[in-house]
Amino acid sequence: MSVLISGCFGFIAKHIIHDLLDQKYKIIGTVRSQEEREKLYKQFGNNSNLTLEIVEDIRKEHAFDDVFKKHSQEIKYVLHTASPYDLETTKFTEELYKPAVFGTRAILNAIEKYGSDTVERFVHTSSYAAIMDFETERVEGTVYTENSWNPDNWDQAQECASRAYNGSKVLAEKEVWNFVKEKEGKVKFKVTTINPGYVLGPQTFDEDISKKLNTSCEIINKLIHTDPSSEINPSEIYGCFVNVLDVSKAHILAFQRDELIGKRLLMSEGRFSTQDVLDVLNEDFSVLKGKIPIGYPGTGAMHHNIGATVDNSETHRLLNFKFKSFKETIDETAEQILRVENRQ
Ligand code: NDP
């Protein structure tokens, strides 16, 4: 039996593929183009346990039908990671809402049509964005848990790209929970959602280091390439983080462990701000000395949290493994970038 993973060319998905192949799972993955397919086959050494199918655009109503029609008897677990994390778009409905919400609907409908008896588990890559409230994120005393919900509807989410992205994620996650409630008895699968904060860490392959990285890792990449004289806002980024290797592990445990059924896993190993990233880069990489801004060392969110906090003790209890630290995570990310750029 196989694991179906959507969005296989993504930052998080590649780690999941890597870890699942290590555990000898068979994977049916979706990518957007023939070019992505060929590149991914090559990156994973033409592993015979990896089969890739093309799903060009998850916004289309029947986007996943062909894949499920073709492989319906093989697919036991579904990991739906595909969704745009793009904070530069101005077309919020086209580029954020539709792929997130319609894409989720499309994969759920395809399972109902072609895999209602075979698919047992559905793991949805949601986000901390579906948990936090844009209005209270920087209000001291706010505490988010696995039971917190971003209260925005799509109208309220129009303020900026970040808020729209958060809105797209909460509305997509609601599609999932509503679907299983409505279809009780009609589909067999059980749901777990993964709700990570900023997912940081190395790319699965060194060759994926490029001038611009995926949205979350670009936070670190951008700072590594910022001139020391530039004005930076030390709390431009303010949120919680988790290492990508831990996020990959959680996706896999989510379908392996029964106690994770019906749970939202709020993955955070603490809060950070731009300043905290600068502090680790300046402390741990001598090659960056004098090459990047210093800011105001020791004043970041790790030392002086100015807003919401996260209580994810339930997630830690359920997952029962130690998450990687901030320093380890920034070090791993920066080390790879600098190595690829021959700047060590
Ligand atoms: P990436 O941008 O690296 O991956 C997103 C994937 O979704 C890509 O493979 C992309 O394909 C695919 N995709 C986007 N739009 C479409 C579309 N219209 N049709 C088909 N495929 C599409 O991001 P991440 O790996 O960081 O994100 C993966 C998931 O994790 C997303 O659901 C994101 O919301 C969630 N997440 C990410 C966090 C982070 O900090 N990185 C934090 C919390 C949640 P292509 O590359 O070809 O465009």
CSV table of C-alpha atoms and ligand atoms in Angstrom, one decimal:
chain,number,residue,atom,x,y,z
A,1,MET,CA,0.0,0.0,0.0
A,2,SER,CA,1.1,3.5,-0.8
A,3,VAL,CA,1.2,7.0,0.7
A,4,LEU,CA,-0.1,9.7,-1.6
A,5,ILE,CA,1.6,13.1,-1.1
A,6,SER,CA,0.4,16.2,-2.9
A,7,GLY,CA,2.8,19.1,-3.7
A,8,CYS,CA,5.9,17.0,-3.8
A,9,PHE,CA,8.1,19.7,-5.2
A,10,GLY,CA,7.6,21.8,-2.0
A,11,PHE,CA,10.2,22.4,0.8
A,12,ILE,CA,8.3,20.4,3.4
A,13,ALA,CA,7.1,17.6,1.1
A,14,LYS,CA,10.6,16.8,-0.1
A,15,HIS,CA,11.7,16.1,3.4
A,16,ILE,CA,8.6,13.9,4.0
A,17,ILE,CA,9.4,11.9,0.8
A,18,HIS,CA,13.0,11.5,1.9
A,19,ASP,CA,12.0,10.2,5.4
A,20,LEU,CA,9.2,7.9,4.0
A,21,LEU,CA,11.6,6.3,1.4
A,22,ASP,CA,14.0,5.7,4.3
A,23,GLN,CA,11.2,3.8,6.0
A,24,LYS,CA,10.6,1.8,2.8
A,25,TYR,CA,7.2,3.2,2.1
A,26,LYS,CA,5.9,3.3,-1.5
A,27,ILE,CA,4.9,6.8,-2.5
A,28,ILE,CA,2.6,8.2,-5.1
A,29,GLY,CA,3.4,11.9,-5.4
A,30,THR,CA,1.9,14.8,-7.3
A,31,VAL,CA,3.9,17.5,-9.0
A,32,ARG,CA,2.9,20.3,-11.3
A,33,SER,CA,4.9,19.6,-14.4
A,34,GLN,CA,7.0,17.1,-16.3
A,35,GLU,CA,10.1,19.2,-15.5
A,36,GLU,CA,9.4,18.9,-11.7
A,37,ARG,CA,8.8,15.2,-12.2
A,38,GLU,CA,12.1,14.5,-13.9
A,39,LYS,CA,14.0,16.7,-11.5
A,40,LEU,CA,12.5,14.9,-8.5
A,41,TYR,CA,13.1,11.4,-9.9
A,42,LYS,CA,16.7,12.3,-10.4
A,43,GLN,CA,17.0,13.9,-6.9
A,44,PHE,CA,15.7,10.7,-5.3
A,45,GLY,CA,18.0,8.5,-7.3
A,46,ASN,CA,15.1,7.0,-9.4
A,47,ASN,CA,14.0,5.2,-6.3
A,48,SER,CA,11.5,2.5,-7.5
A,49,ASN,CA,9.2,3.2,-4.5
A,50,LEU,CA,8.5,6.7,-5.8
A,51,THR,CA,5.9,7.2,-8.5
A,52,LEU,CA,5.1,10.8,-9.6
A,53,GLU,CA,1.9,12.0,-11.3
A,54,ILE,CA,1.2,15.4,-12.7
A,55,VAL,CA,-1.5,17.6,-11.1
A,56,GLU,CA,-1.0,20.9,-12.7
A,57,ASP,CA,-3.4,23.0,-10.8
A,58,ILE,CA,-5.2,22.0,-7.6
A,59,ARG,CA,-7.7,24.8,-8.1
A,60,LYS,CA,-9.5,22.7,-10.7
A,61,GLU,CA,-12.5,20.9,-9.4
A,62,HIS,CA,-11.5,17.4,-10.5
A,63,ALA,CA,-7.7,18.0,-10.1
A,64,PHE,CA,-7.0,14.8,-8.3
A,65,ASP,CA,-9.6,12.5,-10.0
A,66,ASP,CA,-7.2,10.9,-12.5
A,67,VAL,CA,-4.6,10.1,-9.9
A,68,PHE,CA,-7.1,8.5,-7.6
A,69,LYS,CA,-8.8,6.7,-10.5
A,70,LYS,CA,-5.4,5.2,-11.6
A,71,HIS,CA,-4.1,4.3,-8.1
A,72,SER,CA,-7.3,3.9,-6.1
A,73,GLN,CA,-6.5,0.4,-4.8
A,74,GLU,CA,-3.0,1.3,-3.7
A,75,ILE,CA,-3.5,4.5,-1.7
A,76,LYS,CA,-3.9,3.9,2.1
A,77,TYR,CA,-2.6,7.2,3.4
A,78,VAL,CA,-3.0,10.7,2.0
A,79,LEU,CA,-0.7,13.7,3.0
A,80,HIS,CA,-2.1,16.9,1.5
A,81,THR,CA,0.8,19.4,1.7
A,82,ALA,CA,0.2,21.3,-1.6
A,83,SER,CA,-0.9,24.9,-1.0
A,84,PRO,CA,0.8,28.1,-1.9
A,85,TYR,CA,2.9,29.9,0.7
A,86,ASP,CA,3.3,33.2,-1.1
A,87,LEU,CA,3.3,36.5,0.7
A,88,GLU,CA,4.1,38.6,-2.3
A,89,THR,CA,0.9,38.0,-4.3
A,90,THR,CA,-1.7,40.7,-4.6
A,91,LYS,CA,-4.3,38.3,-6.1
A,92,PHE,CA,-5.4,36.8,-2.8
A,93,THR,CA,-8.4,34.9,-4.0
A,94,GLU,CA,-6.8,33.5,-7.1
A,95,GLU,CA,-3.4,32.7,-5.7
A,96,LEU,CA,-4.1,31.9,-2.1
A,97,TYR,CA,-7.8,31.1,-1.4
A,98,LYS,CA,-8.6,29.0,-4.4
A,99,PRO,CA,-5.6,26.6,-4.3
A,100,ALA,CA,-5.9,26.2,-0.5
A,101,VAL,CA,-9.6,25.8,-0.3
A,102,PHE,CA,-10.6,24.4,-3.7
A,103,GLY,CA,-7.4,22.2,-3.7
A,104,THR,CA,-8.4,20.7,-0.4
A,105,ARG,CA,-12.0,20.1,-1.6
A,106,ALA,CA,-10.7,18.5,-4.8
A,107,ILE,CA,-8.5,16.0,-3.0
A,108,LEU,CA,-11.3,15.1,-0.5
A,109,ASN,CA,-13.8,14.6,-3.2
A,110,ALA,CA,-11.5,12.4,-5.2
A,111,ILE,CA,-10.9,10.2,-2.1
A,112,GLU,CA,-14.7,10.0,-1.6
A,113,LYS,CA,-15.2,9.0,-5.3
A,114,TYR,CA,-12.3,6.6,-5.8
A,115,GLY,CA,-10.9,5.7,-2.4
A,116,SER,CA,-13.7,5.7,0.2
A,117,ASP,CA,-12.9,2.1,1.1
A,118,THR,CA,-9.1,2.2,0.8
A,119,VAL,CA,-7.9,5.5,2.2
A,120,GLU,CA,-7.6,5.1,5.9
A,121,ARG,CA,-5.8,8.3,7.0
A,122,PHE,CA,-5.7,11.9,5.8
A,123,VAL,CA,-3.0,14.2,7.1
A,124,HIS,CA,-3.6,17.8,6.2
A,125,THR,CA,-0.7,20.3,6.3
A,126,SER,CA,-2.5,23.2,8.0
A,127,SER,CA,-0.6,25.9,9.9
A,128,TYR,CA,-0.2,28.0,12.9
A,129,ALA,CA,-1.9,30.5,10.6
A,130,ALA,CA,-5.1,28.6,11.2
A,131,ILE,CA,-4.7,28.9,14.9
A,132,MET,CA,-3.5,32.5,15.5
A,133,ASP,CA,-5.7,35.6,15.5
A,134,PHE,CA,-4.2,38.4,13.5
A,135,GLU,CA,-5.7,40.9,16.0
A,136,THR,CA,-4.1,39.4,19.1
A,137,GLU,CA,-0.9,37.9,17.8
A,138,ARG,CA,1.1,40.8,19.3
A,139,VAL,CA,-1.1,41.3,22.4
A,140,GLU,CA,0.7,40.2,25.6
A,141,GLY,CA,-1.2,37.6,27.6
A,142,THR,CA,-2.7,35.8,24.6
A,143,VAL,CA,-2.2,32.1,24.7
A,144,TYR,CA,-2.8,29.8,21.7
A,145,THR,CA,-3.4,26.1,22.1
A,146,GLU,CA,-4.5,23.2,19.9
A,147,ASN,CA,-8.1,24.4,20.4
A,148,SER,CA,-7.5,27.9,19.1
A,149,TRP,CA,-8.9,29.0,15.8
A,150,ASN,CA,-8.1,32.0,13.6
A,151,PRO,CA,-11.5,33.7,13.6
A,152,ASP,CA,-11.1,35.4,10.2
A,153,ASN,CA,-13.6,34.9,7.4
A,154,TRP,CA,-12.4,35.7,3.8
A,155,ASP,CA,-13.6,39.3,3.9
A,156,GLN,CA,-11.7,40.0,7.1
A,157,ALA,CA,-8.6,38.4,5.7
A,158,GLN,CA,-8.1,41.0,2.9
A,159,GLU,CA,-5.9,43.4,4.9
A,160,CYS,CA,-2.6,42.2,3.6
A,161,ALA,CA,-1.0,39.1,2.0
A,162,SER,CA,0.0,37.6,5.4
A,163,ARG,CA,-3.5,37.9,6.7
A,164,ALA,CA,-4.9,36.5,3.5
A,165,TYR,CA,-2.6,33.5,3.6
A,166,ASN,CA,-3.7,32.9,7.2
A,167,GLY,CA,-7.3,33.1,6.1
A,168,SER,CA,-6.7,30.7,3.2
A,169,LYS,CA,-5.2,28.2,5.7
A,170,VAL,CA,-7.9,28.3,8.3
A,171,LEU,CA,-10.6,28.0,5.6
A,172,ALA,CA,-8.9,25.1,4.0
A,173,GLU,CA,-8.5,23.3,7.4
A,174,LYS,CA,-12.2,23.9,8.1
A,175,GLU,CA,-13.0,22.2,4.8
A,176,VAL,CA,-11.3,19.1,6.1
A,177,TRP,CA,-13.1,18.9,9.5
A,178,ASN,CA,-16.5,19.8,8.0
A,179,PHE,CA,-16.0,17.1,5.3
A,180,VAL,CA,-15.4,14.3,7.7
A,181,LYS,CA,-18.3,15.4,9.8
A,182,GLU,CA,-20.7,15.5,6.9
A,183,LYS,CA,-19.5,12.3,5.3
A,184,GLU,CA,-19.4,10.2,8.4
A,185,GLY,CA,-20.1,6.6,7.3
A,186,LYS,CA,-19.4,7.4,3.7
A,187,VAL,CA,-15.7,7.6,3.9
A,188,LYS,CA,-13.4,5.5,6.0
A,189,PHE,CA,-10.5,7.8,6.6
A,190,LYS,CA,-9.5,9.6,9.8
A,191,VAL,CA,-8.0,13.0,10.0
A,192,THR,CA,-5.0,14.6,11.7
A,193,THR,CA,-3.8,18.2,10.9
A,194,ILE,CA,-0.3,19.5,11.3
A,195,ASN,CA,-0.3,23.2,12.4
A,196,PRO,CA,3.3,24.4,12.3
A,197,GLY,CA,4.7,27.8,13.0
A,198,TYR,CA,7.4,29.1,10.6
A,199,VAL,CA,9.1,25.9,9.3
A,200,LEU,CA,12.8,26.5,9.1
A,201,GLY,CA,15.8,24.2,8.4
A,202,PRO,CA,17.9,23.0,5.5
A,203,GLN,CA,16.6,22.0,2.1
A,204,THR,CA,16.5,18.3,1.4
A,205,PHE,CA,19.1,18.7,-1.4
A,206,ASP,CA,22.0,21.2,-1.6
A,207,GLU,CA,21.0,21.9,-5.2
A,208,ASP,CA,17.7,23.4,-4.0
A,209,ILE,CA,19.7,26.3,-2.5
A,210,SER,CA,19.0,29.2,-4.9
A,211,LYS,CA,19.1,33.0,-4.8
A,212,LYS,CA,15.6,33.0,-3.3
A,213,LEU,CA,14.3,30.2,-1.1
A,214,ASN,CA,10.8,29.1,-0.1
A,215,THR,CA,9.0,31.8,1.9
A,216,SER,CA,10.0,30.6,5.5
A,217,CYS,CA,13.6,29.8,4.8
A,218,GLU,CA,14.0,33.0,2.8
A,219,ILE,CA,13.8,34.9,6.2
A,220,ILE,CA,17.2,33.5,7.0
A,221,ASN,CA,18.6,33.6,3.5
A,222,LYS,CA,17.6,37.3,3.1
A,223,LEU,CA,19.4,38.2,6.4
A,224,ILE,CA,22.5,36.3,5.3
A,225,HIS,CA,22.6,38.5,2.2
A,226,THR,CA,21.7,41.8,3.9
A,227,ASP,CA,24.3,44.6,3.9
A,228,PRO,CA,25.4,45.5,7.4
A,229,SER,CA,24.5,49.2,6.9
A,230,SER,CA,20.9,48.4,5.9
A,231,GLU,CA,18.1,49.5,8.2
A,232,ILE,CA,16.4,46.4,9.5
A,233,ASN,CA,13.3,46.1,11.6
A,234,PRO,CA,14.3,43.7,14.4
A,235,SER,CA,10.8,42.5,14.8
A,236,GLU,CA,9.7,42.5,11.2
A,237,ILE,CA,9.2,38.7,11.6
A,238,TYR,CA,7.6,37.7,14.8
A,239,GLY,CA,6.1,34.3,15.3
A,240,CYS,CA,6.9,30.8,16.3
A,241,PHE,CA,9.2,28.3,14.6
A,242,VAL,CA,9.7,24.6,14.2
A,243,ASN,CA,12.4,22.6,12.4
A,244,VAL,CA,11.4,21.0,9.1
A,245,LEU,CA,12.8,17.6,10.1
A,246,ASP,CA,10.4,17.6,13.1
A,247,VAL,CA,7.5,18.6,10.8
A,248,SER,CA,8.3,15.8,8.5
A,249,LYS,CA,8.4,13.3,11.4
A,250,ALA,CA,5.0,14.5,12.6
A,251,HIS,CA,3.4,14.0,9.2
A,252,ILE,CA,4.5,10.4,9.3
A,253,LEU,CA,3.6,9.7,12.9
A,254,ALA,CA,0.2,11.3,12.2
A,255,PHE,CA,-0.8,8.3,10.1
A,256,GLN,CA,1.2,5.7,12.0
A,257,ARG,CA,-0.3,6.3,15.5
A,258,ASP,CA,-3.9,5.9,16.4
A,259,GLU,CA,-3.7,8.3,19.3
A,260,LEU,CA,-3.1,11.1,16.8
A,261,ILE,CA,-6.5,10.6,15.0
A,262,GLY,CA,-8.7,13.6,15.2
A,263,LYS,CA,-5.9,15.9,16.6
A,264,ARG,CA,-4.5,19.2,15.6
A,265,LEU,CA,-0.8,19.2,16.2
A,266,LEU,CA,0.4,22.7,17.0
A,267,MET,CA,4.1,22.5,16.2
A,268,SER,CA,6.2,25.3,17.8
A,269,GLU,CA,9.5,25.2,19.7
A,270,GLY,CA,9.3,28.8,20.8
A,271,ARG,CA,8.9,32.3,19.6
A,272,PHE,CA,11.4,34.3,17.7
A,273,SER,CA,11.8,37.5,15.8
A,274,THR,CA,14.2,38.8,13.1
A,275,GLN,CA,16.6,39.9,15.9
A,276,ASP,CA,16.9,36.3,17.2
A,277,VAL,CA,17.9,35.1,13.7
A,278,LEU,CA,20.6,37.8,13.5
A,279,ASP,CA,21.9,37.0,16.9
A,280,VAL,CA,22.5,33.3,16.0
A,281,LEU,CA,24.0,34.2,12.6
A,282,ASN,CA,26.4,36.7,14.2
A,283,GLU,CA,27.4,34.5,17.0
A,284,ASP,CA,27.8,31.2,15.1
A,285,PHE,CA,29.2,32.2,11.7
A,286,SER,CA,32.5,34.0,11.7
A,287,VAL,CA,32.3,34.4,8.0
A,288,LEU,CA,29.3,36.7,8.4
A,289,LYS,CA,31.1,39.0,10.9
A,290,GLY,CA,30.8,42.6,9.6
A,291,LYS,CA,28.9,41.3,6.6
A,292,ILE,CA,25.3,41.4,8.0
A,293,PRO,CA,23.5,43.8,10.4
A,294,ILE,CA,23.9,43.3,14.1
A,295,GLY,CA,20.6,45.0,15.2
A,296,TYR,CA,20.1,45.0,18.9
A,297,PRO,CA,21.5,41.8,20.3
A,298,GLY,CA,19.6,40.1,23.1
A,299,THR,CA,16.4,42.0,22.5
A,300,GLY,CA,14.5,39.5,20.3
A,301,ALA,CA,11.3,37.7,21.1
A,302,MET,CA,13.2,34.8,22.6
A,303,HIS,CA,14.3,37.1,25.4
A,304,HIS,CA,11.5,39.6,25.6
A,305,ASN,CA,8.3,38.2,24.2
A,306,ILE,CA,5.9,41.0,23.5
A,307,GLY,CA,2.9,39.1,22.3
A,308,ALA,CA,1.0,35.8,22.3
A,309,THR,CA,2.5,32.6,23.6
A,310,VAL,CA,1.9,29.1,22.7
A,311,ASP,CA,0.9,26.3,25.0
A,312,ASN,CA,1.3,23.1,22.9
A,313,SER,CA,1.9,20.7,25.7
A,314,GLU,CA,-0.8,18.4,24.3
A,315,THR,CA,1.1,18.2,21.0
A,316,HIS,CA,4.4,17.5,22.8
A,317,ARG,CA,2.7,14.8,24.8
A,318,LEU,CA,1.1,13.2,21.7
A,319,LEU,CA,4.2,13.3,19.5
A,320,ASN,CA,6.6,12.4,22.4
A,321,PHE,CA,9.8,13.5,20.7
A,322,LYS,CA,12.0,16.5,21.4
A,323,PHE,CA,11.8,19.3,18.8
A,324,LYS,CA,15.0,20.8,17.5
A,325,SER,CA,16.1,24.1,19.1
A,326,PHE,CA,16.2,27.5,17.4
A,327,LYS,CA,20.0,27.7,17.4
A,328,GLU,CA,20.3,24.2,15.9
A,329,THR,CA,17.7,25.1,13.3
A,330,ILE,CA,19.2,28.4,12.3
A,331,ASP,CA,22.7,26.8,12.2
A,332,GLU,CA,21.6,24.0,10.0
A,333,THR,CA,19.9,26.4,7.6
A,334,ALA,CA,22.7,28.9,7.4
A,335,GLU,CA,25.4,26.3,7.2
A,336,GLN,CA,23.9,24.7,4.1
A,337,ILE,CA,23.5,28.1,2.4
A,338,LEU,CA,27.0,29.2,3.2
A,339,ARG,CA,28.5,25.8,2.2
A,340,VAL,CA,26.7,25.9,-1.2
A,341,GLU,CA,27.9,29.5,-1.7
A,342,ASN,CA,31.5,28.4,-0.8
A,343,ARG,CA,31.6,30.9,2.0
A,344,GLN,CA,32.5,28.6,5.0
B,1,NDP,P1,6.4,25.4,-0.9
B,1,NDP,O1,6.0,26.6,-1.6
B,1,NDP,O2,7.8,24.9,-0.9
B,1,NDP,O3,5.4,24.2,-1.3
B,1,NDP,C1,4.1,24.4,-1.8
B,1,NDP,C2,3.8,23.3,-2.8
B,1,NDP,O4,2.4,23.5,-3.2
B,1,NDP,C3,4.6,23.4,-4.0
B,1,NDP,O5,5.0,22.1,-4.4
B,1,NDP,C4,3.7,24.1,-5.0
B,1,NDP,O6,4.1,23.7,-6.3
B,1,NDP,C5,2.4,23.5,-4.6
B,1,NDP,N1,1.3,24.3,-5.1
B,1,NDP,C6,1.1,25.6,-4.9
B,1,NDP,N2,0.0,26.1,-5.6
B,1,NDP,C7,-0.4,25.0,-6.4
B,1,NDP,C8,-1.4,24.9,-7.3
B,1,NDP,N3,-2.3,25.9,-7.7
B,1,NDP,N4,-1.5,23.6,-7.9
B,1,NDP,C9,-0.7,22.6,-7.6
B,1,NDP,N5,0.3,22.7,-6.7
B,1,NDP,C10,0.4,23.9,-6.1
B,1,NDP,O7,5.9,25.6,0.6
B,1,NDP,P2,6.1,24.8,1.9
B,1,NDP,O8,6.8,23.5,1.7
B,1,NDP,O9,6.7,25.7,2.9
B,1,NDP,O10,4.6,24.5,2.3
B,1,NDP,C11,4.0,23.3,2.3
B,1,NDP,C12,2.7,23.3,3.1
B,1,NDP,O11,3.0,23.7,4.4
B,1,NDP,C13,1.7,24.4,2.7
B,1,NDP,O12,0.4,23.8,2.8
B,1,NDP,C14,1.9,25.5,3.6
B,1,NDP,O13,0.8,26.3,3.8
B,1,NDP,C15,2.3,24.7,4.9
B,1,NDP,N6,3.0,25.5,5.9
B,1,NDP,C16,4.2,26.0,5.6
B,1,NDP,C17,4.9,26.6,6.6
B,1,NDP,C18,6.3,27.2,6.4
B,1,NDP,O14,6.8,27.9,7.2
B,1,NDP,N7,7.0,26.8,5.3
B,1,NDP,C19,4.3,26.9,7.9
B,1,NDP,C20,3.0,26.3,8.1
B,1,NDP,C21,2.4,25.6,7.1
B,1,NDP,P3,5.1,24.7,-7.2
B,1,NDP,O15,6.3,24.7,-6.3
B,1,NDP,O16,5.4,24.0,-8.4
B,1,NDP,O17,4.4,26.0,-7.3
